[in-house]
mmCIF file of C-alpha atoms and ligand atoms in Angstrom:
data_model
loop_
_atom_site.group_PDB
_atom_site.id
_atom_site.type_symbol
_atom_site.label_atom_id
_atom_site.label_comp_id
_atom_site.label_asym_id
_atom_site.label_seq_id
_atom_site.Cartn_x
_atom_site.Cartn_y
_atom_site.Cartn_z
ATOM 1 C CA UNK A 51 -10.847 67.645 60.163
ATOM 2 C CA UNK A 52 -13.035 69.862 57.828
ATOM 3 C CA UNK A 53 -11.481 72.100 54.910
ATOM 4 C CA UNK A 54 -14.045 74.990 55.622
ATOM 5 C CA UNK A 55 -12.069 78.267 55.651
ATOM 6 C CA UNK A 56 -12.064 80.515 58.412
ATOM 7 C CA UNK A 57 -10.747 83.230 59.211
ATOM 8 C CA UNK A 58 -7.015 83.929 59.806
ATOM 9 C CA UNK A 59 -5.866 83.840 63.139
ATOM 10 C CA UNK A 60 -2.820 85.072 65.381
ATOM 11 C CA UNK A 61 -0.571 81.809 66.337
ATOM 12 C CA UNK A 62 2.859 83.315 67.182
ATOM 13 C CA UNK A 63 6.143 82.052 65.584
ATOM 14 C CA UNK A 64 5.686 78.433 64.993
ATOM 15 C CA UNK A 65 9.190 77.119 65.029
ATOM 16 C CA UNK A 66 9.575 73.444 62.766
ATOM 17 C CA UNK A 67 10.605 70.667 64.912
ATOM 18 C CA UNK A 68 12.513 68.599 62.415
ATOM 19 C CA UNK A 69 15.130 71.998 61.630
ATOM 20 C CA UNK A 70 15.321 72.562 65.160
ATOM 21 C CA UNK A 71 16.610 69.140 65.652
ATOM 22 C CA UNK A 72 18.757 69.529 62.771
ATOM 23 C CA UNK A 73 20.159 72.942 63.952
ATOM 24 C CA UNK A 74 20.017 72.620 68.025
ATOM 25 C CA UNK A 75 19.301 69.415 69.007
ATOM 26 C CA UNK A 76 19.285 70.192 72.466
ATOM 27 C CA UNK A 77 17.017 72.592 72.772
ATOM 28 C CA UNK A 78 13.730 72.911 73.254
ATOM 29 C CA UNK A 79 12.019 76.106 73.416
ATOM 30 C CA UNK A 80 9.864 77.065 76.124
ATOM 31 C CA UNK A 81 6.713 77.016 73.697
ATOM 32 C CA UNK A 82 6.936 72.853 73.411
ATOM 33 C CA UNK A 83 7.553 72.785 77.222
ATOM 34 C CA UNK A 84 4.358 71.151 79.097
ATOM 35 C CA UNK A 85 3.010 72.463 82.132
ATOM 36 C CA UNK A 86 4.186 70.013 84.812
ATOM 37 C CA UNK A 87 0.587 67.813 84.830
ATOM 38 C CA UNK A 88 0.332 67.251 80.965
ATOM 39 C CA UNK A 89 3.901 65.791 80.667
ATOM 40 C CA UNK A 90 3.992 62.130 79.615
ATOM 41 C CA UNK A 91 5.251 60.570 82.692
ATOM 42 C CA UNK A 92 7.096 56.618 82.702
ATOM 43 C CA UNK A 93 4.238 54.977 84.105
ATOM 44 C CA UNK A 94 2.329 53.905 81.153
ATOM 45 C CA UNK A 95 4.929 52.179 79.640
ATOM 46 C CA UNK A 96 5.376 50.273 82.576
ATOM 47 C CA UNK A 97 1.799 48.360 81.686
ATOM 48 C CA UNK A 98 1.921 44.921 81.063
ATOM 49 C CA UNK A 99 1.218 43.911 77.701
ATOM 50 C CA UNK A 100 -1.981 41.686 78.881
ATOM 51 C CA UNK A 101 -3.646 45.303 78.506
ATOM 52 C CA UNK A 102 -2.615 45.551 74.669
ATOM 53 C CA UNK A 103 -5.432 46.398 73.071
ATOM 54 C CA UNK A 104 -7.631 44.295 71.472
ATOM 55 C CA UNK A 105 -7.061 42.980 67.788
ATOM 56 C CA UNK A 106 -9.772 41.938 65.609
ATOM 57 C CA UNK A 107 -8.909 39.632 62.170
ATOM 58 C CA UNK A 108 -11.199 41.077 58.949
ATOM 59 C CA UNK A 109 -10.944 37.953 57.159
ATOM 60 C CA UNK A 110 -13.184 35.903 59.961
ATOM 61 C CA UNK A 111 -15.748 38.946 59.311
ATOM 62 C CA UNK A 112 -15.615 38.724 55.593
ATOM 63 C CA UNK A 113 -14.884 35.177 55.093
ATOM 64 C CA UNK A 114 -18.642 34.194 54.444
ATOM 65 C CA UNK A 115 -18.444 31.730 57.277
ATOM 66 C CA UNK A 116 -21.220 32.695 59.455
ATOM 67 C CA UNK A 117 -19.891 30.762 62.929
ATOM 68 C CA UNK A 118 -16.135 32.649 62.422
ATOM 69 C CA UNK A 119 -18.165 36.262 61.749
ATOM 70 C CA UNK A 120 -20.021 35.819 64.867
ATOM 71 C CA UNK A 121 -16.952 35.317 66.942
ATOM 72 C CA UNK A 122 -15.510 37.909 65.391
ATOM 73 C CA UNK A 123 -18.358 40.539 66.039
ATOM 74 C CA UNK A 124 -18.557 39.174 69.531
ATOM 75 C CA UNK A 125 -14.716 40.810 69.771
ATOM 76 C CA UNK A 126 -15.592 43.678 67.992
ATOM 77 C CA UNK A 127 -18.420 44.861 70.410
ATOM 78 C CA UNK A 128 -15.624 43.817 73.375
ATOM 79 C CA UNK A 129 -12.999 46.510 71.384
ATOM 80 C CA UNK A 130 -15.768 48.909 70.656
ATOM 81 C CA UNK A 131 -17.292 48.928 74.223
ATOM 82 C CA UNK A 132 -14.018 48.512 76.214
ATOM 83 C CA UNK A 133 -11.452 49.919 74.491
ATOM 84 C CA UNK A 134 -12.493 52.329 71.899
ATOM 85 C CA UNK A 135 -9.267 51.490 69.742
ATOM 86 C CA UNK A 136 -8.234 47.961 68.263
ATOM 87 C CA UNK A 137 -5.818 46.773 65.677
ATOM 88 C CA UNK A 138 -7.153 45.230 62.934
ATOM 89 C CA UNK A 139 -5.246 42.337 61.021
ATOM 90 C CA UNK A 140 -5.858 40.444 57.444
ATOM 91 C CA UNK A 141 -7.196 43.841 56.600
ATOM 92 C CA UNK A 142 -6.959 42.927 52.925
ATOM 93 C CA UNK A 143 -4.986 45.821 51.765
ATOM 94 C CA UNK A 144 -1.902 45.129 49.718
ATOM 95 C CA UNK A 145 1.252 45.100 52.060
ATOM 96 C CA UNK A 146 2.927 46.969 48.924
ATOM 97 C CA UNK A 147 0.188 49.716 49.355
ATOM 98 C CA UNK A 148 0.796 50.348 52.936
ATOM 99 C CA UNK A 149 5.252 50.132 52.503
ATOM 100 C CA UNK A 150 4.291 52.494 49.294
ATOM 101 C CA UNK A 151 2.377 55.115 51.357
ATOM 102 C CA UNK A 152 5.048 54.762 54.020
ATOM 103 C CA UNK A 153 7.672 55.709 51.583
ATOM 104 C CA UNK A 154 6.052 58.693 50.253
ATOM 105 C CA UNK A 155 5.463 60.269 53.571
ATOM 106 C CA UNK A 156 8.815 59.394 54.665
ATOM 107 C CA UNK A 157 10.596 60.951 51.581
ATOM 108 C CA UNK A 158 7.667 63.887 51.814
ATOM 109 C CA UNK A 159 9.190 64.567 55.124
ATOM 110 C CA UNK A 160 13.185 64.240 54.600
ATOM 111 C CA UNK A 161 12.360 67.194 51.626
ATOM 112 C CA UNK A 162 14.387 70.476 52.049
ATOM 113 C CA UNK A 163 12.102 72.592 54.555
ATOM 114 C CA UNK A 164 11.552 74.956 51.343
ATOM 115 C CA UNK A 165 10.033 72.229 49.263
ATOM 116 C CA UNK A 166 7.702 71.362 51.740
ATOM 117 C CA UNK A 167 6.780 74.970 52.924
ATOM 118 C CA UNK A 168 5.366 75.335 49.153
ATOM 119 C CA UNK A 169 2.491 73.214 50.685
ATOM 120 C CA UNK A 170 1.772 75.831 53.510
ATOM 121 C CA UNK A 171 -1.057 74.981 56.269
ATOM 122 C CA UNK A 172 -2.204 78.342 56.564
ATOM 123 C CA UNK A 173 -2.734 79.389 60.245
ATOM 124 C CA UNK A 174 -6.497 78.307 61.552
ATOM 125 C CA UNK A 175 -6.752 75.487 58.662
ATOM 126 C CA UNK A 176 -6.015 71.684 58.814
ATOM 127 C CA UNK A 177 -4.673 71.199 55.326
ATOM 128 C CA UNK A 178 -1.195 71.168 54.329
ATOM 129 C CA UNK A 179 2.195 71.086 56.041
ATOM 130 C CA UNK A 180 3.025 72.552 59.488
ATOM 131 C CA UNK A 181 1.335 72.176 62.766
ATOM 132 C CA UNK A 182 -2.738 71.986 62.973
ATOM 133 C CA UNK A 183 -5.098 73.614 65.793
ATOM 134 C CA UNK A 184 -2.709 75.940 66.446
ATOM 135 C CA UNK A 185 -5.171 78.794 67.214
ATOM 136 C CA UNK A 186 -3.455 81.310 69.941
ATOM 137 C CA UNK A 187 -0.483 83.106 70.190
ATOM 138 C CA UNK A 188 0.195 81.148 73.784
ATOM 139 C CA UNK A 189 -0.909 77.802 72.894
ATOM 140 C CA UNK A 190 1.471 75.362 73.612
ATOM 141 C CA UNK A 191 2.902 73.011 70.722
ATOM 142 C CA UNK A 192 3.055 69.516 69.660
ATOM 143 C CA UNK A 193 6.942 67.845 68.976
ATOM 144 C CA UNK A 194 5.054 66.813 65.324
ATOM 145 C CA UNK A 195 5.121 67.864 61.791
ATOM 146 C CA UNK A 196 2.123 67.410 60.007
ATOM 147 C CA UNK A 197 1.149 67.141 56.371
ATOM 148 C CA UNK A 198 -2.676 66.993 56.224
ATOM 149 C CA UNK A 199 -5.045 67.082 52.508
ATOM 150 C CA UNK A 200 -8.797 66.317 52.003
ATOM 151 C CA UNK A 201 -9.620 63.865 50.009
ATOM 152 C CA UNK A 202 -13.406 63.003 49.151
ATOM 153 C CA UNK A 203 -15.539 64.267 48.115
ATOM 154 C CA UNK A 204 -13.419 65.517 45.303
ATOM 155 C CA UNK A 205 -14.912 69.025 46.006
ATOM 156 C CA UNK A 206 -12.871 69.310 49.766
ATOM 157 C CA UNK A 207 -9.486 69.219 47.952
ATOM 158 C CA UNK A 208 -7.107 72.171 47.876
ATOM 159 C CA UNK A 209 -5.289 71.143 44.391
ATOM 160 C CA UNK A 210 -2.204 73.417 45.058
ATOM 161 C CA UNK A 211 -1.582 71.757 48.138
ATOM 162 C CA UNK A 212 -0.744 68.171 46.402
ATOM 163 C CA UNK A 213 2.851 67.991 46.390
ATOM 164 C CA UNK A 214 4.008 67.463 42.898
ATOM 165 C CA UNK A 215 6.948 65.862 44.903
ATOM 166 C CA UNK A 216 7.629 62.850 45.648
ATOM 167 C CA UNK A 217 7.264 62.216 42.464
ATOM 168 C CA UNK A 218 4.185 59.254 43.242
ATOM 169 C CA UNK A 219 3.365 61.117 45.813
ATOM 170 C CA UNK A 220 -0.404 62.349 44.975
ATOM 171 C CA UNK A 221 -1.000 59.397 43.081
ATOM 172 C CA UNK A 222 -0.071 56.628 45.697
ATOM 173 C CA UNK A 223 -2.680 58.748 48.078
ATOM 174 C CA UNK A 224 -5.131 58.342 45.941
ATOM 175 C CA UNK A 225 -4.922 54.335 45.207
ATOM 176 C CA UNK A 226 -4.240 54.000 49.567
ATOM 177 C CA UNK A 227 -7.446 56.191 50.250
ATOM 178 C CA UNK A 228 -9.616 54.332 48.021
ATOM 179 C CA UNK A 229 -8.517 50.632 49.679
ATOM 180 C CA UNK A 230 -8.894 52.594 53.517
ATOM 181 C CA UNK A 231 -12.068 53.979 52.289
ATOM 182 C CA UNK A 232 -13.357 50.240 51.713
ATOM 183 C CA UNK A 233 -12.154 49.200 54.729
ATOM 184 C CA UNK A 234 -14.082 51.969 56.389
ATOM 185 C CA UNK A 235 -17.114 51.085 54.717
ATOM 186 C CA UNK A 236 -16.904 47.126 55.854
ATOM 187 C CA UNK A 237 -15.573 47.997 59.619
ATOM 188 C CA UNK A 238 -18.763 50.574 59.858
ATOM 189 C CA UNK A 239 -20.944 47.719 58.756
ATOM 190 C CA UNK A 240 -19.638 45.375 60.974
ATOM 191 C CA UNK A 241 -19.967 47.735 63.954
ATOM 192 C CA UNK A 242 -23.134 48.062 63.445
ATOM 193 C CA UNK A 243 -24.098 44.399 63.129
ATOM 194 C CA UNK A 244 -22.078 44.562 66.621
ATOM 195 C CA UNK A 245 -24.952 46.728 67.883
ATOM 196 C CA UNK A 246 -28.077 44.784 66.687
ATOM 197 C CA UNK A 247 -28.603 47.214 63.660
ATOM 198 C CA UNK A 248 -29.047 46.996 60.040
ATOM 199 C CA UNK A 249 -25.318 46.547 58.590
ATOM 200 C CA UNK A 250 -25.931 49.462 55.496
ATOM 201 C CA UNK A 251 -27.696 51.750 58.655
ATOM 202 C CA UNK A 252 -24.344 54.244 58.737
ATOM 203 C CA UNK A 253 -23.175 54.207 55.239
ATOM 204 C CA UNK A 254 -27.242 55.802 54.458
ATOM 205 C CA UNK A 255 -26.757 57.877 56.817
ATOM 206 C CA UNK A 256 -23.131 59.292 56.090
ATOM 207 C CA UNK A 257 -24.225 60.453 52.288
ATOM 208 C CA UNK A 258 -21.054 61.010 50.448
ATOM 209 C CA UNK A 259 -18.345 60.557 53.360
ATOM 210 C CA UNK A 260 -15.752 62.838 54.101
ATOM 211 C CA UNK A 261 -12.168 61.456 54.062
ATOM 212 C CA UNK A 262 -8.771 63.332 54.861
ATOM 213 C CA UNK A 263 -5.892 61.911 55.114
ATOM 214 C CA UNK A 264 -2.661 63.772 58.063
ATOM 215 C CA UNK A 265 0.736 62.447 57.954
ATOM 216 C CA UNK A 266 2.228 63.019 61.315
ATOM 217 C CA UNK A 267 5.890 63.231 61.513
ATOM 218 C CA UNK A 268 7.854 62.908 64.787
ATOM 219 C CA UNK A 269 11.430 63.528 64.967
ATOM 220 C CA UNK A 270 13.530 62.583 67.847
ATOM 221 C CA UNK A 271 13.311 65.213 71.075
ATOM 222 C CA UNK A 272 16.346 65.172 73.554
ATOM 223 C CA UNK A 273 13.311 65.576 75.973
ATOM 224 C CA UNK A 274 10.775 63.684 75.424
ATOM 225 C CA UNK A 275 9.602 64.091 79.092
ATOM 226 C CA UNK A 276 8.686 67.752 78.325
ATOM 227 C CA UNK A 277 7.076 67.152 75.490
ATOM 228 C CA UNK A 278 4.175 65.851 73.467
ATOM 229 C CA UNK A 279 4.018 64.666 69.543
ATOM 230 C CA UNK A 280 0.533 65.205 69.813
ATOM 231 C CA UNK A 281 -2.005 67.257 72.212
ATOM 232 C CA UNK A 282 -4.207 64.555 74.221
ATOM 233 C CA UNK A 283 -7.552 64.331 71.911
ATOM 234 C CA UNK A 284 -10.345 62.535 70.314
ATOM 235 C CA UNK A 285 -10.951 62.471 66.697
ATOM 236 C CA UNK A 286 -13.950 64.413 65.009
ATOM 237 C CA UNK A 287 -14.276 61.271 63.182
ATOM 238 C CA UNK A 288 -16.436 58.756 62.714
ATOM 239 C CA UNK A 289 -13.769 56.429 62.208
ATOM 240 C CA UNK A 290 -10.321 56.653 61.972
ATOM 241 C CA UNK A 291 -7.109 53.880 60.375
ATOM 242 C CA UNK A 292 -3.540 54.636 61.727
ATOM 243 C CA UNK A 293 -0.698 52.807 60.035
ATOM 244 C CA UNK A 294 2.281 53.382 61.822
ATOM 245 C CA UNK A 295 5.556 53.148 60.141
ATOM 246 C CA UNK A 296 7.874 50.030 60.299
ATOM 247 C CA UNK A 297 10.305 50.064 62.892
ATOM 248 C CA UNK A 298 9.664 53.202 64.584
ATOM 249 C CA UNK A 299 9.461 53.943 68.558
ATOM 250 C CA UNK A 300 6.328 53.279 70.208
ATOM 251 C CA UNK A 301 4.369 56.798 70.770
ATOM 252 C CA UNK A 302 0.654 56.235 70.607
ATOM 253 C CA UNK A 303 -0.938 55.848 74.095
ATOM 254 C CA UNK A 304 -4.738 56.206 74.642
ATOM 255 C CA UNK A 305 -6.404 57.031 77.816
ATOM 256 C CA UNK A 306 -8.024 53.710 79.502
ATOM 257 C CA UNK A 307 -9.097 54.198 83.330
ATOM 258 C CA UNK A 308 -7.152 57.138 83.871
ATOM 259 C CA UNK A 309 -3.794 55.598 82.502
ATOM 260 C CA UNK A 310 -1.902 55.761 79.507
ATOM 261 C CA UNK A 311 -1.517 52.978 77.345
ATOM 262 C CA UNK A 312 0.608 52.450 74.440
ATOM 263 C CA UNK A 313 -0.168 50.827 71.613
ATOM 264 C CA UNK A 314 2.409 47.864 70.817
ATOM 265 C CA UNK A 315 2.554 48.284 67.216
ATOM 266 C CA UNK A 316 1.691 44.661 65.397
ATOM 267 C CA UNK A 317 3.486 44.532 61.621
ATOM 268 C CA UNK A 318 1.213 45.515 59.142
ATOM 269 C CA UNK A 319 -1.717 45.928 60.903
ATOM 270 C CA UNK A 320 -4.017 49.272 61.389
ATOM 271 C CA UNK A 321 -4.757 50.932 64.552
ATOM 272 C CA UNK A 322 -8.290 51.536 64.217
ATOM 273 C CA UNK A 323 -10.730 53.737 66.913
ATOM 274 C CA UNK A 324 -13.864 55.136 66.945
ATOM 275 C CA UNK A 325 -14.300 59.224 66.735
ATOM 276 C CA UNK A 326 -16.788 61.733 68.440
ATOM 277 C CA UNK A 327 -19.477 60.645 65.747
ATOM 278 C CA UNK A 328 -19.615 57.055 66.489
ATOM 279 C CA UNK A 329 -20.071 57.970 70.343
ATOM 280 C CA UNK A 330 -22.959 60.373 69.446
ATOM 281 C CA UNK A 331 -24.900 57.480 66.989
ATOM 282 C CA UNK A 332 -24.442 54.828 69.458
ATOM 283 C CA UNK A 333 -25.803 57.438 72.385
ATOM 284 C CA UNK A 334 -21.737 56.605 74.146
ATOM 285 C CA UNK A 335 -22.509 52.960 73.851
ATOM 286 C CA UNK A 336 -18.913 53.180 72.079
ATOM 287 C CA UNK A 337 -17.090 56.141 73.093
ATOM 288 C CA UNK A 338 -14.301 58.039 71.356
ATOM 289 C CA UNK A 339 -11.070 57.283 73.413
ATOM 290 C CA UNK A 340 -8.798 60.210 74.521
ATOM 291 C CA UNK A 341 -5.481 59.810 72.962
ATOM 292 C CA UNK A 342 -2.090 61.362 71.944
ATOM 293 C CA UNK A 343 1.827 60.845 71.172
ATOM 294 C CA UNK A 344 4.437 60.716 72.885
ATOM 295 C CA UNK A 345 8.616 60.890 71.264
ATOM 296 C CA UNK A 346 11.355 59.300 71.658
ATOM 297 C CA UNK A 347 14.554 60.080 72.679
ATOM 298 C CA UNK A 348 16.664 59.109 69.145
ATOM 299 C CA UNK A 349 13.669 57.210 67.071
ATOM 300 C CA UNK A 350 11.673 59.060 64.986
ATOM 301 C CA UNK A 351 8.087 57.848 63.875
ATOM 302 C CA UNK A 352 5.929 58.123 61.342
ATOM 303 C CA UNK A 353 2.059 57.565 61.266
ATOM 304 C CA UNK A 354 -0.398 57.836 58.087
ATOM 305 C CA UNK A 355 -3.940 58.556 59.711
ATOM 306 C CA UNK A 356 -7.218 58.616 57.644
ATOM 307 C CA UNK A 357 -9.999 60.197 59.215
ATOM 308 C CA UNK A 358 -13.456 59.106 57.247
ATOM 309 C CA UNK A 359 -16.334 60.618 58.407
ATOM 310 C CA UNK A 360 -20.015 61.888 57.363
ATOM 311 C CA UNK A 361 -20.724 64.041 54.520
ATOM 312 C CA UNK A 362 -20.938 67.840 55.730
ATOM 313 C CA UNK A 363 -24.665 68.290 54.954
ATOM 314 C CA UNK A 364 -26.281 65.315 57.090
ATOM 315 C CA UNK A 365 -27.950 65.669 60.704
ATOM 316 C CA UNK A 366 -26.733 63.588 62.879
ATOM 317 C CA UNK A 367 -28.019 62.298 66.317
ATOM 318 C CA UNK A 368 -28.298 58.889 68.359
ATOM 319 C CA UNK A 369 -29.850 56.507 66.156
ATOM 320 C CA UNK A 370 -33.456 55.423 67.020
ATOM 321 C CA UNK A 371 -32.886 51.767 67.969
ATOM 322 C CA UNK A 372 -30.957 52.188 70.438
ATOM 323 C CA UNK A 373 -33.005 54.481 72.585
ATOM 324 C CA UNK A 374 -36.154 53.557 74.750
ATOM 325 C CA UNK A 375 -37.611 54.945 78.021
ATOM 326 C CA UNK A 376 -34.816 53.504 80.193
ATOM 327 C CA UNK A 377 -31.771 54.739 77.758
ATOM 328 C CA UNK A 378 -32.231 58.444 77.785
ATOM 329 C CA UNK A 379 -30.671 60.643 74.792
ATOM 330 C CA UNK A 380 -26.992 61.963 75.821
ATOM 331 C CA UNK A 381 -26.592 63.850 72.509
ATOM 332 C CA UNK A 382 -28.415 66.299 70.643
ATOM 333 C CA UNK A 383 -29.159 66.559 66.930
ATOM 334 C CA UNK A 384 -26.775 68.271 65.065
ATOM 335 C CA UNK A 385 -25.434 69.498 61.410
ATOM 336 C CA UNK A 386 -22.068 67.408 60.844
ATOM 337 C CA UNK A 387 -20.342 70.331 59.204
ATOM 338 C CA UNK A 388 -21.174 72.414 62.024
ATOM 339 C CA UNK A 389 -19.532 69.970 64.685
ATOM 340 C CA UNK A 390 -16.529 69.665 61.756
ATOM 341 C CA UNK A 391 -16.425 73.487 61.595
ATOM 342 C CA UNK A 392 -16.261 73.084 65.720
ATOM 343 C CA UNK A 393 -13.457 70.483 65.844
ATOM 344 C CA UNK A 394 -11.009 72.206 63.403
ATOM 345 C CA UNK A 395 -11.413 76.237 65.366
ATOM 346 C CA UNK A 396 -11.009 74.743 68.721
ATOM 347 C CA UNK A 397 -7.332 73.318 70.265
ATOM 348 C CA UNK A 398 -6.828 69.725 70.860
ATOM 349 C CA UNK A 399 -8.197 69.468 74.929
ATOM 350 C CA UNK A 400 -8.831 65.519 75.648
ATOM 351 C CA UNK A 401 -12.964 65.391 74.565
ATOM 352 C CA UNK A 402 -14.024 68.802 75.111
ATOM 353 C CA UNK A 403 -15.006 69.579 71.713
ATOM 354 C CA UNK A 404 -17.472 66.572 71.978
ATOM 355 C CA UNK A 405 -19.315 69.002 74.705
ATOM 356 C CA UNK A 406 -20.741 70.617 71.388
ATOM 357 C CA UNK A 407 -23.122 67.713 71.317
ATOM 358 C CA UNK A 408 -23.921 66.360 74.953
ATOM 359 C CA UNK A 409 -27.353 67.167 76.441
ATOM 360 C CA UNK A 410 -26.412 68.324 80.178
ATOM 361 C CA UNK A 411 -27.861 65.779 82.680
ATOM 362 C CA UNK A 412 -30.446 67.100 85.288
ATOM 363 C CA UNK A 413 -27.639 66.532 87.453
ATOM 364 C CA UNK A 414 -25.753 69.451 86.410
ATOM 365 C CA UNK A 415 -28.638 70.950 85.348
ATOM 366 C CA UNK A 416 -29.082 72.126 88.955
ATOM 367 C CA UNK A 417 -26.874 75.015 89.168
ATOM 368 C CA UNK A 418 -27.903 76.919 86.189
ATOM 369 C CA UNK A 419 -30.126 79.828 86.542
ATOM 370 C CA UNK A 420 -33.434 79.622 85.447
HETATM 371 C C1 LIG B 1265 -4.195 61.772 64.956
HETATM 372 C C2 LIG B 1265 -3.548 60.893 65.945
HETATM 373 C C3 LIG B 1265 -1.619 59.639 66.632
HETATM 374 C C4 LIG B 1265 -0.287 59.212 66.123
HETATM 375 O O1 LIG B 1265 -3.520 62.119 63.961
HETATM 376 O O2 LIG B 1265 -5.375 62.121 65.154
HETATM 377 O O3 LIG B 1265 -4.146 60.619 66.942
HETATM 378 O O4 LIG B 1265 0.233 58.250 66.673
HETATM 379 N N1 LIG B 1265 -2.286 60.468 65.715
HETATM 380 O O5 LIG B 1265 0.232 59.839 65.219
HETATM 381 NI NI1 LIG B 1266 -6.227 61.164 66.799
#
């Protein structure tokens, strides 16, 4: 998610799921009714949990103990390669930082509608409260309230739009993006060990990294086979940390051969995946993983994602290394802010926004006229 403003755009009446489940619980308009083939269907959570996705421990990489951090990046190439997503545990961040974050979103999102709507996401932006890449007047929407801010550099924040309630609400955001942004830093250095490259290879590269931070908020639907919390997608990303909150329903499933899977929650750890950037550096030797929410019939759920990600100014492409004659170049160069700009003016559709950056194969070449 980038903060660049664009221009306003026509999105229809946007109706907010948590006072339409206050005022008709039973209803749910036709706008946040799927078309039969997106609707989340029962088969995914029929998986058996020996396809939980993978869970790395931080501690065994940072430990100092090389025989433990070699295990441990043998697993992380497995997560990165295989799965895309893993949960990471002994993550070193204060369990009273992640229940303090929890709370504030929580009590951000129980705030009378008016108090909240003093934070407005304005229609074609991804920062403040209400629904994100909403973009046409016939789009359908997500079962999800959102409350989204930029965070670094300092220059990407929208002051007005940091809620002066809770009262710690700005300042608790602050202390939990500066612990996620460390983690951010180690887990990038680690994946790259994981490839053969020099550990400091993406933090050079990033510049001064973007971070944002989106609380997603999904209240109980009477129909949660109609709907979606959140649009199938990949993040723009280069990484991203979910904490989900403590005793909600399950809801995050990502795509693995053609399935759903959902992610079993594990007590204070953090869902971590790889975004669209990570896929273009490695040249798709770790891909970004489709993914998206599901509710729940009467749990709601609360998740506090940070996105981190590349400063806006740097050109990216597949990094040298890991390229040679046989390993051709999937992904063009390209300006970061540009792809940013991309990700936040397009709709949530699986990976298509990553088409901004793939080189077409000969293959497909074919067809096109000369
Ligand atoms: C996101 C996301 C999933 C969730 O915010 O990009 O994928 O479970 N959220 O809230
Ligand atoms: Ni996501």
């Amino acid at each position: 998610m980038a903060p660049i403003p664009i221009s306003p755009v026509k999105v229809g009446h946007i109706d907010d799921v948590q006072e339409l489940r206050k005022t008709k619980p039973t209803i749910i308009p036709e706008r946040f009714v799927r078309d039969k083939t997106e609707r989340p269907t029962t088969v995914a959570t029929a998986i058996p949990s020996s396809s939980d996705i993978p869970t790395i421990n931080f501690s065994k990489l940072s430990s100092g103990n090389t025989d433990e951090l070699r295990t441990e990046i043998s697993h992380l190439t497995t997560a990165c390669k295989d799965w895309g997503f893993f949960q990471v545990v002994s993550h070193g961040i204060d369990l009273s930082l992640l229940e303090s974050i929890e709370k504030v979103a929580q009590d951000f999102f129980m705030l009378p509608l008016a108090e909240k709507q003093k934070y407005p996401m304005a229609p074609g932006t991804v920062q403040g409260y209400g629904q994100a890449f909403v973009l046409s007047e016939d789009q359908k929407l997500d079962w999800c309230n959102m409350f989204a801010l930029g965070v670094e550099p300092k220059f990407i924040r929208n002051p007005i739009l940091w809620p002066t309630k809770p009262e710690k609400f700005s300042e608790t955001v602050e202390v939990y993006s500066k612990e996620v942004r460390k983690l951010c830093q180690n887990l990038l250095k680690y994946i790259a060990m994981s490839l053969g490259l020099q550990g400091d290879i993406f933090e050079k590269m990033f510049g001064e990294a973007v971070q944002a931070i989106r609380m997603n908020y999904y209240p109980p639907c009477s129909r949660p086979d109609l709907v979606l919390g959140l649009s199938p997608h990949s993040d723009g990303s280069a990484l991203t940390v979910l904490q989900q909150g403590k005793d909600n329903s399950v809801g995050l499933q990502i795509l693995k051969d053609d399935r759903w899977v959902p992610v079993q929650p594990i007590p204070n750890a953090l869902v971590i995946n790889i975004g669209d950037t990570i896929e273009v550096l490695t040249n798709g030797i770790y891909k970004s993983v489709e993914h998206r929410a599901v509710t729940h019939k009467v749990k709601d759920r609360l998740s506090i994602v940070t996105f981190y990600a590349p400063s806006y100014e740097v050109e990216l492409g597949p990094v040298q290394e890991l390229l040679d004659e046989n390993t051709p170049c999937k992904y063009r160069r390209y300006n970061h802010g540009e792809y940013s700009k991309h990700y936040v003016t397009n709709k949530l559709q699986g990976k298509k926004t990553l088409e901004f950056a793939k080189i077409q194969s000969r293959s497909s070449n074919q067809e096109e006229p000369m």
